[in-house]
Coordinates of C-alpha atoms in Angstrom, one line a residue:
X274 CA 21.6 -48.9 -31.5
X275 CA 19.1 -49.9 -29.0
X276 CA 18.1 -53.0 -28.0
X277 CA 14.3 -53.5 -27.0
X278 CA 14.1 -57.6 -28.3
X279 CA 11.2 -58.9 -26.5
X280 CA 7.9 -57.6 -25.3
X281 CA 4.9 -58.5 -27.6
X282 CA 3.6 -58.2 -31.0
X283 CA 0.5 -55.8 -31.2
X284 CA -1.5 -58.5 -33.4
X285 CA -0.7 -59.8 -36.6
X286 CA 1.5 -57.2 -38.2
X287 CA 4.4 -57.2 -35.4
X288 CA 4.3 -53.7 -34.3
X289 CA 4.9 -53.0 -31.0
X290 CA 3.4 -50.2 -29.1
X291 CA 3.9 -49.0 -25.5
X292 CA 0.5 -47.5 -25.4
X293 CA -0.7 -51.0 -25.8
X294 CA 1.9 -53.2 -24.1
X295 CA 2.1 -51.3 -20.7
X296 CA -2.0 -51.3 -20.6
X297 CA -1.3 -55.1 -21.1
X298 CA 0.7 -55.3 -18.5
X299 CA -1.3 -53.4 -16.1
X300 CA -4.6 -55.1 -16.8
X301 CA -2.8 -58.7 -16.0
X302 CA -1.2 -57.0 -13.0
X303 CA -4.9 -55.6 -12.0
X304 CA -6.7 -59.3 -12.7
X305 CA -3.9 -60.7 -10.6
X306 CA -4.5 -58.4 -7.6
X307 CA -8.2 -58.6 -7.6
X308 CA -8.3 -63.1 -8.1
X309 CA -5.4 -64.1 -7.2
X310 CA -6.8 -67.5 -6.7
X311 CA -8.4 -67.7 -10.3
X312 CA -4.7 -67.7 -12.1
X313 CA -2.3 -71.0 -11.8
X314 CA 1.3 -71.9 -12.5
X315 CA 1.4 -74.4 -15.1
X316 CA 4.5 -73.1 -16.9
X317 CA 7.3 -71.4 -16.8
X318 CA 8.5 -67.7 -17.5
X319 CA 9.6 -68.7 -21.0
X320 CA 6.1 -70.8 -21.5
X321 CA 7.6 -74.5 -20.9
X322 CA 5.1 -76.7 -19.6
X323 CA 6.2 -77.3 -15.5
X324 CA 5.4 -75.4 -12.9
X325 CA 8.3 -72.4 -11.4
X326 CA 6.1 -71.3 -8.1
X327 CA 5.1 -68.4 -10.0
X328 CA 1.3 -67.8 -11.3
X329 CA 1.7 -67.9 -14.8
X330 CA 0.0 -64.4 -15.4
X331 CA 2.4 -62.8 -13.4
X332 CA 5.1 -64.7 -15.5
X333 CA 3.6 -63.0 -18.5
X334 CA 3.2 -59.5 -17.1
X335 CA 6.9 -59.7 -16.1
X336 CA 7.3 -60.8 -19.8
X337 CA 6.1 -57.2 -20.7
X338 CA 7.4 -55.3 -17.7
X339 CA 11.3 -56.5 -19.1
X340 CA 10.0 -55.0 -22.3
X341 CA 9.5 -51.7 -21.2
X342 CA 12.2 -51.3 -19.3
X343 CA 14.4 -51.8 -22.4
X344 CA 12.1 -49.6 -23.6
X345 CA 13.0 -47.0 -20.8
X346 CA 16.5 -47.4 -20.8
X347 CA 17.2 -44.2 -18.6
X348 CA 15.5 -41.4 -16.9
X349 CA 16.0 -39.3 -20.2
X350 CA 14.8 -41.8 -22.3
X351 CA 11.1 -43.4 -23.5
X352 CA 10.8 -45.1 -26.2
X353 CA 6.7 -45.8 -27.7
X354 CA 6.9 -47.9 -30.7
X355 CA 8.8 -50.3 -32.8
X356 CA 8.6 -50.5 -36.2
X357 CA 6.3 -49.0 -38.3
X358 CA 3.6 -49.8 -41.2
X359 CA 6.7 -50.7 -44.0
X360 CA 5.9 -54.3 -42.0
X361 CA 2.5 -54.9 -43.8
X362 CA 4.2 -56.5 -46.7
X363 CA 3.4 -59.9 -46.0
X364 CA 1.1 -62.4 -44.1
X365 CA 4.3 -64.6 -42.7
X366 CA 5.9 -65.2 -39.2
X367 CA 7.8 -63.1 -37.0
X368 CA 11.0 -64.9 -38.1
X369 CA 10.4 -64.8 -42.0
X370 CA 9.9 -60.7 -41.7
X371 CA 12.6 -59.5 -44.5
X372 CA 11.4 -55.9 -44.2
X373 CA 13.9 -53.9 -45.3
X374 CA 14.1 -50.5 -43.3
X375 CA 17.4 -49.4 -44.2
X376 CA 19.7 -51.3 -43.0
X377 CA 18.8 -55.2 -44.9
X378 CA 16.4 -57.2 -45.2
X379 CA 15.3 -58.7 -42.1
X380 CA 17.7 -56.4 -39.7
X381 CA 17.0 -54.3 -37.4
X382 CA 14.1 -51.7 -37.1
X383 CA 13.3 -48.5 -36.1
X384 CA 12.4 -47.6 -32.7
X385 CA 10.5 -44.3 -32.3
X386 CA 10.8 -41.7 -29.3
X387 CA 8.1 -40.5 -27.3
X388 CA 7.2 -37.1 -28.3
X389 CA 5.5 -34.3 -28.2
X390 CA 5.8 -33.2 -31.6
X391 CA 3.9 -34.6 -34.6
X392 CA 5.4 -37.9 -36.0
X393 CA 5.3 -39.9 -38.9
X394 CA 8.2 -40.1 -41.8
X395 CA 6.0 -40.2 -44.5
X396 CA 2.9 -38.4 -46.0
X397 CA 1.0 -38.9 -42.6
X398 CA 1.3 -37.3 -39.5
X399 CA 0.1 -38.2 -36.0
X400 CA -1.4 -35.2 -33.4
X401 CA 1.3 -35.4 -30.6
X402 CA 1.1 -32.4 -28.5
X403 CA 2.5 -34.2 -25.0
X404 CA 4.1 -37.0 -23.2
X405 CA 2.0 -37.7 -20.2
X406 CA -0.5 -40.4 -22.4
X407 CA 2.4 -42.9 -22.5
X408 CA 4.5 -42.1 -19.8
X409 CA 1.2 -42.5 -17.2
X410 CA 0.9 -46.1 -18.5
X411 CA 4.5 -46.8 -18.1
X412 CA 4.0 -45.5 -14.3
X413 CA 1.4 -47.1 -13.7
X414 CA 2.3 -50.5 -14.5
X415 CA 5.8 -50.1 -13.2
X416 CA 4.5 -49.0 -10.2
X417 CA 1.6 -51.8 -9.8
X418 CA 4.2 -54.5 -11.3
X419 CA 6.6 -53.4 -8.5
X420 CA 4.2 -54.3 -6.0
X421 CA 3.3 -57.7 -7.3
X422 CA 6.2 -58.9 -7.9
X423 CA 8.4 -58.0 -5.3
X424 CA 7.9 -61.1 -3.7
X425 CA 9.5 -63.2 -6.4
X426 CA 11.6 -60.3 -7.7
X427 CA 13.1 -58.1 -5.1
X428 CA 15.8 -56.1 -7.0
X429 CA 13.7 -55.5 -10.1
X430 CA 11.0 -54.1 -8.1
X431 CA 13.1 -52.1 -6.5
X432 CA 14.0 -50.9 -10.3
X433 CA 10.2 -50.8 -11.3
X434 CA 9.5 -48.5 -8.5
X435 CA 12.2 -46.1 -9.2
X436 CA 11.3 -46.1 -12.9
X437 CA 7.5 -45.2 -12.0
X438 CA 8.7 -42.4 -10.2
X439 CA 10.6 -40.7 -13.0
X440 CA 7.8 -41.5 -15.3
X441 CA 5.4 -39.9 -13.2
X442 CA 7.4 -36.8 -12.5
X443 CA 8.1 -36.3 -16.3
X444 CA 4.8 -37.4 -17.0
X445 CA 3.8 -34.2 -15.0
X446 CA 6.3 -32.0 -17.4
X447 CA 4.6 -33.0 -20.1
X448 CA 1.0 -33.0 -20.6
X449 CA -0.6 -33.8 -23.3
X450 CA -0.9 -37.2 -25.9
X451 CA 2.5 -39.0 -28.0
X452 CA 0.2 -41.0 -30.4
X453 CA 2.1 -43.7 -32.2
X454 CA 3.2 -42.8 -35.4
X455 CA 2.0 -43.5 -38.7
X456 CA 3.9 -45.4 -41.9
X457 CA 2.8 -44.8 -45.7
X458 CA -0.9 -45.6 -44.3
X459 CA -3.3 -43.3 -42.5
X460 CA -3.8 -45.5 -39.2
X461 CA -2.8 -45.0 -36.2
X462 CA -3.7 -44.8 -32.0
X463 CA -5.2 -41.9 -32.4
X464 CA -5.4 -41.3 -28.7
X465 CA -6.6 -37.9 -27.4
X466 CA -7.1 -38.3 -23.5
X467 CA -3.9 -38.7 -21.3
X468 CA -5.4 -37.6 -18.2
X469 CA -6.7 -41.2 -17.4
X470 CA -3.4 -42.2 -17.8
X471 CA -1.7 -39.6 -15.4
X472 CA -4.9 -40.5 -13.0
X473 CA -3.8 -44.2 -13.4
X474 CA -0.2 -43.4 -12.2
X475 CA -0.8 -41.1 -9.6
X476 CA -3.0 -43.9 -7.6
X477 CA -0.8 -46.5 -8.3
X478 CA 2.5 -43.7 -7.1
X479 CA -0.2 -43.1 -4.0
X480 CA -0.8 -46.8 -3.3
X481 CA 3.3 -47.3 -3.2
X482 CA 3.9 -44.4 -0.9
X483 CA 1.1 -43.5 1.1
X484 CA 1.8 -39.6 0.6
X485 CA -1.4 -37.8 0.2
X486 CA -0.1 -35.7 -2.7
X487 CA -0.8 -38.5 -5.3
X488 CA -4.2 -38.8 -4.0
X489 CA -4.7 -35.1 -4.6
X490 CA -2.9 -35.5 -7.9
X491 CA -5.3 -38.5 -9.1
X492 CA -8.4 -36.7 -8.1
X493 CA -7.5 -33.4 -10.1
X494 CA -6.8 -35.4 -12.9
X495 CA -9.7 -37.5 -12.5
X496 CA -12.1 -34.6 -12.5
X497 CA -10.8 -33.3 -15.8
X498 CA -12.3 -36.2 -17.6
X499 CA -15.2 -37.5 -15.5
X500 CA -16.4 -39.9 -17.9
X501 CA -14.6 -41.8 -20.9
X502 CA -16.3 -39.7 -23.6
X503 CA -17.1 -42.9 -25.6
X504 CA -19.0 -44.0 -23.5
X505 CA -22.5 -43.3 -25.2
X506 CA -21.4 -41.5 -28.2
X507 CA -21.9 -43.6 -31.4
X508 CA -18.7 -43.2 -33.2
X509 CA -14.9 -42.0 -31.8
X510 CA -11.6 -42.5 -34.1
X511 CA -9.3 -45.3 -33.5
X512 CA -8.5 -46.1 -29.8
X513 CA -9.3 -42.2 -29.5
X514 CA -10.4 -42.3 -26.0
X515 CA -8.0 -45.0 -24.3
X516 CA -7.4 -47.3 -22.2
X517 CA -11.1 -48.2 -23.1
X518 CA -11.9 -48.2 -19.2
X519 CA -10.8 -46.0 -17.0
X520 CA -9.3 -47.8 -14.0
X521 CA -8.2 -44.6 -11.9
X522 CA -12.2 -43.7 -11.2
X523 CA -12.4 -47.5 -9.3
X524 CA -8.8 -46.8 -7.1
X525 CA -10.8 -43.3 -6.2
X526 CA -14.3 -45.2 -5.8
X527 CA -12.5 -47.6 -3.4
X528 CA -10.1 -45.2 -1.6
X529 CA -11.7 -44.8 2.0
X530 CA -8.8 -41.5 2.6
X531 CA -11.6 -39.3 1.0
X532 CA -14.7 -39.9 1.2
X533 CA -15.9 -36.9 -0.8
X534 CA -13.8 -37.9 -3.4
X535 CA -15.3 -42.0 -3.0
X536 CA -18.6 -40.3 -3.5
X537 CA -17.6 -38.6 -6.7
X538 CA -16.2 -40.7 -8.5
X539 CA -18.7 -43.7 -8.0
X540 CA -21.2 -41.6 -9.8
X541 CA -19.1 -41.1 -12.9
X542 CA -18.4 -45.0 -12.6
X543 CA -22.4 -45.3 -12.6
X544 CA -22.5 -41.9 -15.1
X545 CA -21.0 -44.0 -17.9
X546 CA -22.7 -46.9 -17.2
X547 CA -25.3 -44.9 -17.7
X548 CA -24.8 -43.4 -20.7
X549 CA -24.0 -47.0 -22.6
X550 CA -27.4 -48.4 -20.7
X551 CA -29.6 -45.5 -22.4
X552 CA -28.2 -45.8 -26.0
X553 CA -29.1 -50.1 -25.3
X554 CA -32.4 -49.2 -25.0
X555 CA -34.4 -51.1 -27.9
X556 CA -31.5 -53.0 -28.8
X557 CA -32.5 -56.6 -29.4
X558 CA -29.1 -57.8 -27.7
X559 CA -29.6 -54.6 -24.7
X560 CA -25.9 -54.0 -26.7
X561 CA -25.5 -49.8 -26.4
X562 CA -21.6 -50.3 -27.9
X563 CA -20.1 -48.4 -30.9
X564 CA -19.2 -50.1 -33.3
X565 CA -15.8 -49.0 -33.9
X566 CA -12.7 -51.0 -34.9
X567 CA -12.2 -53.7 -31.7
X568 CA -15.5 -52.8 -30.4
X569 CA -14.9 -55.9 -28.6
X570 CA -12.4 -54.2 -26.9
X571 CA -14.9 -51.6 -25.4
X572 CA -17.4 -54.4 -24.3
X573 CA -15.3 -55.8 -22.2
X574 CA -14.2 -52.6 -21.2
X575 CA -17.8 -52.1 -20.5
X576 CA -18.4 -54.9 -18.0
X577 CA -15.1 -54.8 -16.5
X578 CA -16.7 -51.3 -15.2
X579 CA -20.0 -53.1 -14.7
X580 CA -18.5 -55.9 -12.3
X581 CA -16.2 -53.1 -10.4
X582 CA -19.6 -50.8 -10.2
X583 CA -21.2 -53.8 -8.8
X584 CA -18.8 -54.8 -6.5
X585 CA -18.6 -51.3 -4.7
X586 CA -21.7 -50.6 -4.4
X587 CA -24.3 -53.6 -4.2
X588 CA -26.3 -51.6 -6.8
X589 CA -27.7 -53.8 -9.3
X590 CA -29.0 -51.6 -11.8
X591 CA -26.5 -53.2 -14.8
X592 CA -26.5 -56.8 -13.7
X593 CA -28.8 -57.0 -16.8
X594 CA -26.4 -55.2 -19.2
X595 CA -23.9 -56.4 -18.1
X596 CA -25.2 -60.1 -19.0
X597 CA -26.3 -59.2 -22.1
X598 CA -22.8 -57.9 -23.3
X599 CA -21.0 -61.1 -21.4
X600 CA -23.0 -63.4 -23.5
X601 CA -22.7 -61.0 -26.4
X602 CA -19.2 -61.7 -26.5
X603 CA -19.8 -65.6 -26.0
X604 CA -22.1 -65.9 -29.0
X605 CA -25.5 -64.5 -28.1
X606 CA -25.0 -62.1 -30.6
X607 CA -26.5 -61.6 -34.2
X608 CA -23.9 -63.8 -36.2
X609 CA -23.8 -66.7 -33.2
X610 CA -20.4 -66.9 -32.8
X611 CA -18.0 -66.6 -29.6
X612 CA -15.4 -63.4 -30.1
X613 CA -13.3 -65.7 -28.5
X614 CA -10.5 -68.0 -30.3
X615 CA -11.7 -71.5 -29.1
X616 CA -13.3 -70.5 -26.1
X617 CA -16.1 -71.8 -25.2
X618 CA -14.4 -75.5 -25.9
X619 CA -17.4 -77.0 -27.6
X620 CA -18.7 -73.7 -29.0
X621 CA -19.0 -71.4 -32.2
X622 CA -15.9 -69.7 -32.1
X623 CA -13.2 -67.9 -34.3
X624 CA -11.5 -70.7 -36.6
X625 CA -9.9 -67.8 -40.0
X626 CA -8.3 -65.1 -37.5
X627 CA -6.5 -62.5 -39.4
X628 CA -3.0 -65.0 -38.1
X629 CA -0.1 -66.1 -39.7
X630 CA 0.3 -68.7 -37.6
X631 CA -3.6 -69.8 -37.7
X632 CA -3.5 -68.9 -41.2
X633 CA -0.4 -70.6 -42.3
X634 CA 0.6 -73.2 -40.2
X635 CA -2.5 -74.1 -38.4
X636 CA -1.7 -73.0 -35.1
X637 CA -4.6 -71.8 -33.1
X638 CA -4.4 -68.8 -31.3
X639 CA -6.3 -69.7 -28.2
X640 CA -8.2 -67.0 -25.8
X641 CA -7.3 -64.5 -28.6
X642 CA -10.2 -61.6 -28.4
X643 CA -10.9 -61.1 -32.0
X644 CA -11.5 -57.0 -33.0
X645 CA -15.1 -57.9 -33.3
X646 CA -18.2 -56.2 -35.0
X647 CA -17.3 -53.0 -36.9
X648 CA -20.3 -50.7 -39.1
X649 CA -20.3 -51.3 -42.4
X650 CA -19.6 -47.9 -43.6
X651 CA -15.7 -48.1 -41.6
X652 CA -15.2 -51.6 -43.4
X653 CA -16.3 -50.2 -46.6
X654 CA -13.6 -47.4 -46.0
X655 CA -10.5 -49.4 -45.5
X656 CA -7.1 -49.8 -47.4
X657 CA -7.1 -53.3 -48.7
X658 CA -9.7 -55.3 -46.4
X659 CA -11.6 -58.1 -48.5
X660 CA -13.1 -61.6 -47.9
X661 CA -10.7 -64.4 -49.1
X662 CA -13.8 -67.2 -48.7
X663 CA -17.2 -67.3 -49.3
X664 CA -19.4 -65.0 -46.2
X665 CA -20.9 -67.9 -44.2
X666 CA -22.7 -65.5 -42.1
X667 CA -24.2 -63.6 -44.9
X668 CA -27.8 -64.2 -43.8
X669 CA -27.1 -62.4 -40.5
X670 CA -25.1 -59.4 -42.1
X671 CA -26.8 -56.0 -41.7
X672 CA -26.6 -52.4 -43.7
X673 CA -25.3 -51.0 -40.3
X674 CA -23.0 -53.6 -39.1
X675 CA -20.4 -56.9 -40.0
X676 CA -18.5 -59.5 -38.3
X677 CA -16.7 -62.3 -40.9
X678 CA -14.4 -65.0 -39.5
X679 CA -12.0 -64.8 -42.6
X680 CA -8.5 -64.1 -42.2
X681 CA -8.6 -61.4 -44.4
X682 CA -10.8 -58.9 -42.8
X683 CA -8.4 -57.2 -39.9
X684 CA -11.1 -55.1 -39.2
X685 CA -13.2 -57.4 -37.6
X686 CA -11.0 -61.1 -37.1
X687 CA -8.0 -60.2 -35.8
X688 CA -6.9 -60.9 -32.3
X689 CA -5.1 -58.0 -30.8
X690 CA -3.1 -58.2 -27.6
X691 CA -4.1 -55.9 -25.3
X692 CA -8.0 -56.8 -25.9
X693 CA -7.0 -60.0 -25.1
X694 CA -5.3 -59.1 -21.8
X695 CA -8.3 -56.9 -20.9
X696 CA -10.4 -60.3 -21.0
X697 CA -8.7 -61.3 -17.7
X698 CA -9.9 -59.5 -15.3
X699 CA -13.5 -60.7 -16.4
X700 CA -12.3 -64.3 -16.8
X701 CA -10.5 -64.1 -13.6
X702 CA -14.1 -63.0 -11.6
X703 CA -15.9 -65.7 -13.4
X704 CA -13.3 -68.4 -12.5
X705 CA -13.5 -67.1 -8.9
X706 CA -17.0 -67.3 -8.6
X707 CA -17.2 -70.7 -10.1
X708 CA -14.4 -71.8 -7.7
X709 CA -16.7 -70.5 -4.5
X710 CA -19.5 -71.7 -6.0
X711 CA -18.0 -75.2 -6.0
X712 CA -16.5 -74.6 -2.4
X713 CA -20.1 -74.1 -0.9
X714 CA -21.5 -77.2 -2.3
X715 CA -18.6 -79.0 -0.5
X716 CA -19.4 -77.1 2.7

């Protein structure tokens, strides 16, 4: 028996995923570090309403961070998912689950090593061949979260940091992907990069020591996958090529140790930009995205790389794009509609998210990045998707691609976690920007 309670729910069927939840954790962490003045402290770590002197985003990355440490319980021992897809037996509340995995209905659930073997208990099998996928993201965001937080935390820094280390160093052992494991369905992270990940971790090892030899180890990596190959292709399998942006190239773009290496790796930053500009070109919307399950999740991915490209190097050669796929994702898009539970206030925006708790007890899930627009042909092909309500944007539904706000398309309307964290390194510039806007005038 192991104890991982906490952490968060992957979206609406209560898995829980390390891949996901520690790329969570670091993209908070990351928002934090670049705006810190963008992100308040209006509750506390358990989400009470009353300030604790800690920004709240920290509060929830910490939420996460005491997550995977259960989840890494000693140097021997990594844990990547909870649960598995014997959960999809009903739309009801975390508390209502009576899944019965053994052991009773409602009790406890499996957890699942990482591994380097092929998973899954059932007819389907992942493509495991490594660790280093998930134990980079643990790294890194232990390693970034013991930085940020030592200040409020002194002695679980201190425990983060060691815990990166180990990560890192086993990481190195064993390269290669552990994709999560699949149930009596056929989906699953089918992740096939990991050396992003590794990248990732050796920066953030570098940025906590100083020693050179994770800045060699982060450009070595780096170079083996110089740009996220979905990035201009038109199709990839589920979360294939993940995280969706690649937050290692910016540390080496930024990094003033090597200049060579600065060089480098701010043209792959501008090669994928690139890439996703030229496949725009005689899109109405100047949008160059696949549309894959949570393409959402790639445009922001896209213009969190626009903004970083931009920041670095004055060049402003994607401003446009970058616009275009902002305001895509605020309802300048074909169906009119924010991707965005209840954000903007006033606007068009998700109200029949693939929720329980929107669904059943009317309680909004507000900020929640919905999957967003997915081609037709892959909603066509999945396991029991269908529209509960009448299509009320059926005028503005194509042969190539669909978006419905109905609760029972999880293809398209369902708000996943770690796309939602993603949004706040966007958010966070935007709030910034607005803040020194308003400074000025005063001035």
């Amino acid at each position: 028996y192991f104890n991982t309670v906490g952490g968060w729910h992957d979206a609406s069927d209560y898995l829980q995923y390390v891949t996901t939840s520690a790329n969570a954790v670091y993209q908070m962490l990351f928002a934090y570090s670049r705006y810190p003045e963008s992100f308040g402290d209006r509750y506390d770590a358990n989400g009470r309403k009353g300030s604790n002197g800690i920004p709240d985003i920290l509060d929830e990355a910490k939420w996460g961070l005491d997550w995977l440490v259960k989840m890494n319980p000693d140097s021997m021992t990594y844990f990547n998912q909870i649960a598995d897809d014997r959960d999809h037996v009903g739309f009801t509340l975390p508390n209502e689950q009576q899944v019965d995995y053994g052991w009773g209905a409602g009790k406890e659930r499996p957890v699942y090593f990482v591994s380097p073997e092929p998973q899954g208990l059932f007819k389907y099998k992942n493509r495991s061949t490594g660790m280093a996928s998930t134990l980079g993201k643990y790294a890194s965001s232990f390693a970034l979260g013991a930085r940020l937080l030592r200040t409020y935390y002194p002695d679980f820094a201190t425990q983060l940091q060691e815990k990166a280390s180990q990560a890192f160093r086993t990481g190195m052992q064993h390269p290669g992907v552990s994709q999560t494991a699949p149930g009596k369905a056929p989906y699953f992270y089918e992740e096939d990069n990991w050396t992003d990940d590794m990248q990732l971790a050796a920066m953030e090892m570098f940025h906590a020591t100083g020693k050179h030899k994770y800045l060699d180890k982060a450009i070595g990596y780096g170079r083996m996958e110089p740009v996220t190959p979905w990035m201009g292709a038109d199709s990839a399998r589920h979360y294939q090529w993940y995280p969706f942006v690649n937050l290692g190239h910016y540390h080496l773009a930024v990094q003033k140790k090597d200049i060579r290496a600065q060089n480098e790796f701010i043209r792959n930053m501008r090669s994928g930009l690139q890439h996703v500009s030229e496949r725009a070109e005689g899109n109405a919307f100047l949008n160059g995205i696949p549309f894959i399950w949570c393409s959402n999740n790639l445009t922001v991915a896209f213009i969190t790389q626009c903004r970083l490209y931009h920041e670095l190097t004055g060049d402003d050669s994607f401003l446009e794009i970058e616009t275009a796929m902002r305001d895509w994702l605020l309802g300048c898009n074909p169906w009119g509609t924010s991707m965005i539970v209840g954000y903007p206030e006033n606007g068009d925006t998700p109200v029949d998210p693939h929720s329980a708790f929107t669904h059943l007890h009317d309680i909004p899930v507000t900020g929640g990045l919905v999957d967003g627009p997915i081609y037709h042909s892959i909603f066509n092909s999945l396991i029991g998707i269908y529209l509960a309500n009448e299509d009320e944007y059926a005028d503005f539904q194509s042969d190539e691609v669909v978006y419905h706000d109905d609760y029972a398309d999880y293809s398209t309307n369902e708000p996943t976690m770690d796309g939602t964290a993603s949004l706040t390194y966007y958010l966070g510039y935007l709030s910034a920007m607005a803040k020194r806007t308003e400074y000025s005038k005063i001035l």
